[in-house]
Tab-separated table of C-alpha atoms in Angstrom:
chain	number	residue	atom	x	y	z
J	1	UNK	CA	-23.276	86.408	-3.630
J	2	UNK	CA	-26.182	86.412	-1.243
J	3	UNK	CA	-25.814	88.014	2.143
J	4	UNK	CA	-26.663	84.755	3.933
J	5	UNK	CA	-23.955	82.888	2.024
J	6	UNK	CA	-21.360	85.420	3.168
J	7	UNK	CA	-22.355	84.978	6.807
J	8	UNK	CA	-22.447	81.213	6.438
J	9	UNK	CA	-18.898	81.221	5.051
J	10	UNK	CA	-17.864	83.538	7.899
J	11	UNK	CA	-19.193	81.156	10.546
J	12	UNK	CA	-17.665	78.121	8.847
J	13	UNK	CA	-14.244	79.789	8.771
J	14	UNK	CA	-14.623	81.105	12.336
J	15	UNK	CA	-15.499	77.655	13.685
J	16	UNK	CA	-12.546	76.119	11.861
J	17	UNK	CA	-10.239	78.827	13.246
J	18	UNK	CA	-11.586	78.253	16.765
J	19	UNK	CA	-10.946	74.525	16.465
J	20	UNK	CA	-7.377	75.111	15.281
J	21	UNK	CA	-6.737	77.672	18.044
J	22	UNK	CA	-8.110	75.271	20.661
J	23	UNK	CA	-5.893	72.481	19.367
J	24	UNK	CA	-2.791	74.696	19.415
J	25	UNK	CA	-3.595	75.952	22.933
J	26	UNK	CA	-4.013	72.480	24.459
J	27	UNK	CA	-1.566	70.386	22.457
J	28	UNK	CA	1.002	68.718	24.694
J	29	UNK	CA	4.473	70.099	24.074
J	30	UNK	CA	7.699	68.114	24.023
J	31	UNK	CA	9.869	68.073	27.135
J	32	UNK	CA	12.622	70.060	25.419
J	33	UNK	CA	10.358	73.078	24.768
J	34	UNK	CA	11.926	76.282	26.174
J	35	UNK	CA	10.234	77.820	29.208
J	36	UNK	CA	9.718	81.188	27.491
J	37	UNK	CA	7.586	79.479	24.847
J	38	UNK	CA	5.362	77.900	27.488
J	39	UNK	CA	4.410	81.353	28.796
J	40	UNK	CA	3.583	82.746	25.347
J	41	UNK	CA	1.913	79.796	23.640
J	42	UNK	CA	-1.700	80.420	24.700
J	43	UNK	CA	-1.638	84.262	24.641
J	44	UNK	CA	-0.069	84.275	21.171
J	45	UNK	CA	-2.625	81.745	19.936
J	46	UNK	CA	-5.535	83.801	21.269
J	47	UNK	CA	-4.083	87.011	19.791
J	48	UNK	CA	-3.745	85.455	16.331
J	49	UNK	CA	-7.263	83.997	16.611
J	50	UNK	CA	-8.795	87.384	17.508
J	51	UNK	CA	-6.924	89.144	14.701
J	52	UNK	CA	-8.092	86.489	12.215
J	53	UNK	CA	-11.728	86.808	13.344
J	54	UNK	CA	-11.444	90.592	12.905
J	55	UNK	CA	-10.099	90.110	9.392
J	56	UNK	CA	-12.959	87.732	8.606
J	57	UNK	CA	-15.503	90.257	9.899
J	58	UNK	CA	-14.038	93.085	7.852
J	59	UNK	CA	-13.964	90.929	4.724
J	60	UNK	CA	-17.521	89.737	5.335
J	61	UNK	CA	-19.043	93.129	6.035
J	62	UNK	CA	-17.107	95.468	3.735
J	63	UNK	CA	-16.006	93.432	0.736
J	64	UNK	CA	-18.226	91.483	-1.637
J	65	UNK	CA	-16.684	88.255	-2.840
J	66	UNK	CA	-17.638	87.131	-6.317
């Protein structure tokens, strides 16, 4: 696979992940949601997003997909 195709796939997946993370961070929650979840919703979303971007970078740079 060409190098440009790998980076294109990386950016497509990263943009999709950013859109999903944004949606999860701003989605209105039901009234019955526990207070502890309200404090951890955005930080947990950002943590998972950063870890996923790191995984995408490692896969893009180090491993060649066929």
